Tab-separated table of C-alpha atoms in Angstrom:
chain	number	residue	atom	x	y	z
D	163	MET	CA	-92.416	-105.043	-94.096
D	164	VAL	CA	-89.275	-104.889	-95.771
D	165	THR	CA	-90.659	-105.338	-99.124
D	166	ALA	CA	-93.043	-102.516	-98.530
D	167	MET	CA	-90.047	-100.469	-97.741
D	168	ASN	CA	-87.828	-101.419	-100.507
D	169	LYS	CA	-90.833	-100.184	-102.644
D	170	ALA	CA	-90.701	-96.994	-101.201
D	171	LYS	CA	-86.905	-96.623	-101.351
D	172	ILE	CA	-86.759	-96.227	-97.820
D	173	ASN	CA	-83.411	-97.473	-96.622
D	174	VAL	CA	-82.533	-97.978	-93.248
D	175	GLN	CA	-78.752	-96.843	-92.237
D	176	VAL	CA	-76.734	-99.225	-90.714
D	177	TYR	CA	-74.386	-96.782	-89.485
D	178	TRP	CA	-76.773	-94.859	-87.710
D	179	LYS	CA	-77.639	-97.874	-85.739
D	180	GLY	CA	-80.610	-99.057	-88.072
D	181	SER	CA	-82.332	-95.914	-88.090
D	182	LEU	CA	-83.855	-93.709	-90.677
D	183	VAL	CA	-82.107	-90.518	-91.733
D	184	GLY	CA	-84.202	-87.305	-93.151
D	185	PRO	CA	-85.222	-88.394	-96.716
D	186	ASP	CA	-86.178	-91.773	-95.498
D	187	CYS	CA	-88.124	-90.616	-92.578
D	188	ARG	CA	-90.148	-88.587	-95.000
D	189	ARG	CA	-90.570	-90.857	-97.367
D	190	PHE	CA	-92.019	-93.707	-94.781
D	191	LEU	CA	-94.371	-91.143	-93.128
D	192	LYS	CA	-95.679	-90.561	-96.584
D	193	GLU	CA	-96.142	-94.341	-97.477
D	194	HIS	CA	-96.975	-95.083	-93.762
D	195	ARG	CA	-100.151	-96.556	-94.760
D	196	VAL	CA	-98.797	-99.074	-97.292
D	197	ILE	CA	-96.299	-100.382	-94.717
D	198	LEU	CA	-98.894	-100.644	-91.834
D	199	ASP	CA	-100.946	-103.018	-94.464
D	200	ALA	CA	-98.247	-104.713	-94.830
D	201	ILE	CA	-97.443	-105.413	-91.652
D	202	VAL	CA	-100.748	-106.291	-90.634
D	203	CYS	CA	-100.899	-109.062	-93.275
D	204	ALA	CA	-97.839	-110.451	-91.924
D	205	MET	CA	-99.468	-110.128	-88.632
D	206	ARG	CA	-102.304	-112.252	-89.687
D	207	GLU	CA	-100.178	-114.939	-91.472
D	208	GLU	CA	-98.393	-115.387	-87.890
D	209	GLY	CA	-101.699	-115.690	-86.500
D	210	TYR	CA	-102.942	-112.791	-84.592
D	211	ILE	CA	-106.366	-112.176	-84.468
D	212	GLU	CA	-108.363	-109.537	-86.242
D	213	ASP	CA	-108.609	-107.298	-83.194
D	214	GLN	CA	-105.123	-106.789	-82.532
D	215	CYS	CA	-104.088	-106.168	-86.413
D	216	THR	CA	-107.108	-103.366	-85.993
D	217	ALA	CA	-105.570	-102.193	-82.837
D	218	PHE	CA	-101.883	-101.965	-84.134
D	219	ARG	CA	-103.056	-100.261	-87.131
D	220	GLU	CA	-105.230	-97.625	-85.588
D	221	TYR	CA	-102.767	-96.795	-82.821
D	222	HIS	CA	-99.760	-96.071	-85.229
D	223	THR	CA	-101.747	-94.468	-87.901
D	224	ARG	CA	-103.188	-91.913	-85.332
D	225	ILE	CA	-99.503	-91.073	-84.374
D	226	LEU	CA	-98.163	-91.246	-88.398
D	227	THR	CA	-100.863	-89.271	-89.809
D	228	GLN	CA	-99.827	-86.570	-87.684
D	229	LEU	CA	-96.130	-86.585	-87.832
D	230	ASP	CA	-96.829	-86.599	-91.799
D	231	LYS	CA	-98.863	-83.102	-91.720
D	232	ILE	CA	-96.271	-81.750	-88.891
D	233	GLY	CA	-93.159	-82.694	-91.226
D	234	ALA	CA	-94.721	-81.110	-94.447
D	235	LEU	CA	-95.862	-77.922	-92.550
D	236	SER	CA	-92.631	-77.513	-90.458
D	237	ARG	CA	-90.614	-77.850	-93.610
D	238	LYS	CA	-92.465	-75.791	-96.009
D	239	VAL	CA	-89.695	-72.889	-96.708
D	240	ALA	CA	-92.639	-69.870	-96.979
D	241	MET	CA	-94.480	-67.746	-94.487
D	242	LEU	CA	-97.263	-70.233	-93.117
D	243	THR	CA	-100.760	-69.039	-93.148
D	244	ASP	CA	-103.141	-68.242	-90.451
D	245	SER	CA	-104.585	-71.645	-91.076
D	246	GLU	CA	-101.773	-73.557	-91.877
D	247	ILE	CA	-100.395	-72.233	-88.285
D	248	GLU	CA	-103.678	-73.653	-86.780
D	249	GLU	CA	-103.394	-76.869	-88.624
D	250	LEU	CA	-99.952	-77.254	-87.153
D	251	SER	CA	-100.707	-76.333	-83.884
D	252	HIS	CA	-103.988	-78.910	-84.235
D	253	ALA	CA	-101.591	-81.648	-85.737
D	254	CYS	CA	-99.092	-81.150	-82.687
D	255	GLU	CA	-101.397	-81.473	-79.932
D	256	THR	CA	-103.305	-84.366	-81.529
D	257	TYR	CA	-99.901	-86.250	-82.029
D	258	GLY	CA	-98.890	-85.678	-78.185
D	259	ALA	CA	-102.203	-87.305	-76.847
D	260	ALA	CA	-101.739	-90.125	-79.394
D	261	ALA	CA	-98.340	-90.922	-78.803
D	262	ARG	CA	-98.962	-90.391	-75.191
D	263	ALA	CA	-102.027	-92.888	-75.416
D	264	SER	CA	-101.650	-96.120	-73.681
D	265	VAL	CA	-100.998	-99.159	-75.727
D	266	PRO	CA	-104.233	-101.020	-76.657
D	267	GLU	CA	-103.998	-104.419	-74.080
D	268	CYS	CA	-104.685	-106.550	-76.556
D	269	LEU	CA	-101.153	-105.862	-78.415
D	270	PRO	CA	-98.269	-108.103	-76.685
D	271	LEU	CA	-95.964	-105.387	-77.024
D	272	PRO	CA	-92.778	-105.782	-74.757
D	273	LYS	CA	-92.355	-103.115	-72.074
D	274	SER	CA	-89.438	-101.707	-73.446
D	275	LEU	CA	-91.124	-100.535	-76.113
D	276	VAL	CA	-94.014	-99.162	-73.972
D	277	ARG	CA	-93.641	-95.516	-73.207
D	278	THR	CA	-95.371	-93.496	-70.554
D	279	ARG	CA	-94.269	-90.013	-71.707
D	280	LEU	CA	-92.846	-88.327	-74.610
D	281	THR	CA	-89.434	-87.943	-75.728
D	282	PRO	CA	-87.768	-84.530	-75.663
D	283	LYS	CA	-88.046	-84.398	-79.252
D	284	GLY	CA	-91.741	-85.355	-78.945
D	285	HIS	CA	-92.239	-82.937	-76.027
D	286	VAL	CA	-90.866	-80.068	-78.124
D	287	VAL	CA	-93.308	-81.103	-81.178
D	288	GLU	CA	-95.964	-80.985	-78.954
D	289	VAL	CA	-95.591	-77.834	-76.655
D	290	HIS	CA	-93.066	-75.688	-78.591
D	291	LEU	CA	-93.088	-76.309	-82.331
D	292	ALA	CA	-96.532	-74.196	-82.946
D	293	ALA	CA	-95.178	-71.360	-80.500
D	294	PHE	CA	-92.093	-71.133	-82.615
D	295	ALA	CA	-94.493	-70.991	-85.722
D	296	ARG	CA	-97.004	-68.352	-84.235
D	297	ARG	CA	-93.970	-66.206	-83.172
D	298	TYR	CA	-92.231	-66.095	-86.357
D	299	GLY	CA	-94.499	-67.031	-88.728
D	300	THR	CA	-92.822	-70.140	-90.158
D	301	ILE	CA	-90.454	-72.772	-89.521
D	302	GLY	CA	-89.062	-73.808	-92.903
D	303	PHE	CA	-86.473	-70.793	-93.075
D	304	PHE	CA	-84.631	-71.736	-90.046
D	305	GLY	CA	-84.269	-75.613	-90.772
D	306	GLU	CA	-81.203	-77.274	-91.784
D	307	ASP	CA	-82.123	-78.002	-95.791
D	308	GLY	CA	-80.283	-75.182	-97.026
D	309	ILE	CA	-77.069	-76.086	-95.017
D	310	GLU	CA	-77.282	-79.842	-96.329
D	311	ALA	CA	-77.868	-78.865	-99.920
D	312	LEU	CA	-74.422	-77.445	-99.965
D	313	HIS	CA	-72.463	-79.997	-98.801
D	314	PRO	CA	-72.119	-81.768	-102.590
D	315	LYS	CA	-71.344	-77.990	-103.598
D	316	ASP	CA	-68.436	-77.532	-101.139
D	317	THR	CA	-67.103	-81.026	-101.441
D	318	LYS	CA	-66.488	-79.935	-105.312
D	319	CYS	CA	-65.202	-76.811	-104.333
D	320	ARG	CA	-62.732	-78.317	-102.159
D	321	GLN	CA	-61.827	-80.925	-104.452
D	322	LEU	CA	-60.678	-77.916	-106.664
D	323	THR	CA	-58.557	-76.088	-104.293
D	324	ARG	CA	-56.887	-79.205	-102.789
D	325	CYS	CA	-53.923	-78.429	-104.747
D	326	ILE	CA	-53.165	-75.018	-102.694
D	327	ARG	CA	-50.577	-75.828	-99.846
D	328	ASN	CA	-51.113	-72.531	-98.164
D	329	PRO	CA	-54.051	-73.561	-95.594
D	330	GLU	CA	-55.438	-70.022	-95.618
D	331	SER	CA	-55.281	-69.612	-99.204
D	332	ARG	CA	-57.122	-72.837	-99.881
D	333	GLY	CA	-59.379	-71.753	-97.815
D	334	ARG	CA	-59.949	-68.201	-99.085
D	335	ALA	CA	-59.977	-70.021	-102.722
D	336	THR	CA	-62.620	-72.306	-101.466
D	337	THR	CA	-65.072	-69.835	-100.143
D	338	ARG	CA	-64.808	-67.542	-103.460
D	339	HIS	CA	-65.830	-70.803	-105.396
D	340	LEU	CA	-68.513	-71.538	-103.151
D	341	THR	CA	-69.935	-68.171	-103.044
D	342	ARG	CA	-69.687	-67.903	-106.984
D	343	ILE	CA	-72.007	-70.944	-107.082
D	344	GLN	CA	-74.698	-69.625	-104.540
D	345	CYS	CA	-74.758	-66.324	-106.595
D	346	GLY	CA	-75.560	-68.211	-109.712
D	347	LYS	CA	-72.010	-68.194	-111.318
D	348	ALA	CA	-71.344	-71.836	-110.619
D	349	VAL	CA	-68.297	-73.208	-112.052
D	350	ALA	CA	-68.934	-75.404	-114.728
D	351	ASP	CA	-68.695	-79.492	-114.148
D	352	SER	CA	-65.839	-79.555	-116.438
D	353	GLN	CA	-63.481	-77.356	-113.902
D	354	PHE	CA	-63.853	-79.729	-111.415
D	355	HIS	CA	-63.015	-82.834	-113.411
D	356	ARG	CA	-59.872	-81.442	-115.512
D	357	LYS	CA	-58.447	-83.591	-118.062
D	358	LYS	CA	-54.873	-84.532	-117.088
D	359	ARG	CA	-51.928	-82.845	-119.495
D	360	ALA	CA	-50.721	-85.306	-121.600
D	361	ARG	CA	-47.011	-86.319	-120.931
D	362	VAL	CA	-44.776	-85.511	-123.898
D	363	ASN	CA	-42.020	-87.481	-124.465
D	364	LEU	CA	-39.195	-85.068	-126.018
D	365	VAL	CA	-37.196	-86.809	-128.648
D	366	THR	CA	-33.459	-85.809	-128.416
């Protein structure tokens, strides 16, 4: 599994207690079949019977396939068509049923991993996500991707204005630089990395 995740450039974030952040989650969903194949191969090597391997693959494939569809449609920064909204609605319902389904008895999973009900986020996906899309025609327009994309630009602007001592003036200057970037009048990268002035030794 680790080898398959490394090939797909999926990184487990230690500072998030071993969880996956957004880009890694999307890569995981996109490559979930390859990763499940790797897990099944490892299960066979450990002596699991074929019924257990098949049940493991089918159980997780039903969930991950729907999550992959839901992620793609919910992140689309555009108005969804009627067919896309129906596809999203069907994927949400199918995900809820698959996630709530009982684990096959042949799989010796620990009780701590067996859930009889959806998590709060899972409930939102199953019940409310498609309704939100029907009401507003989109979900991606309300996502956080745009704000997240501004973080590195905001950091550069803060670096450019950090020499201003007055906090109010520094804030206004940072906002002006960021606004110029958003309006397409980006400050050249060379201005973010100004060369230090050479020290001149005066000869007396």
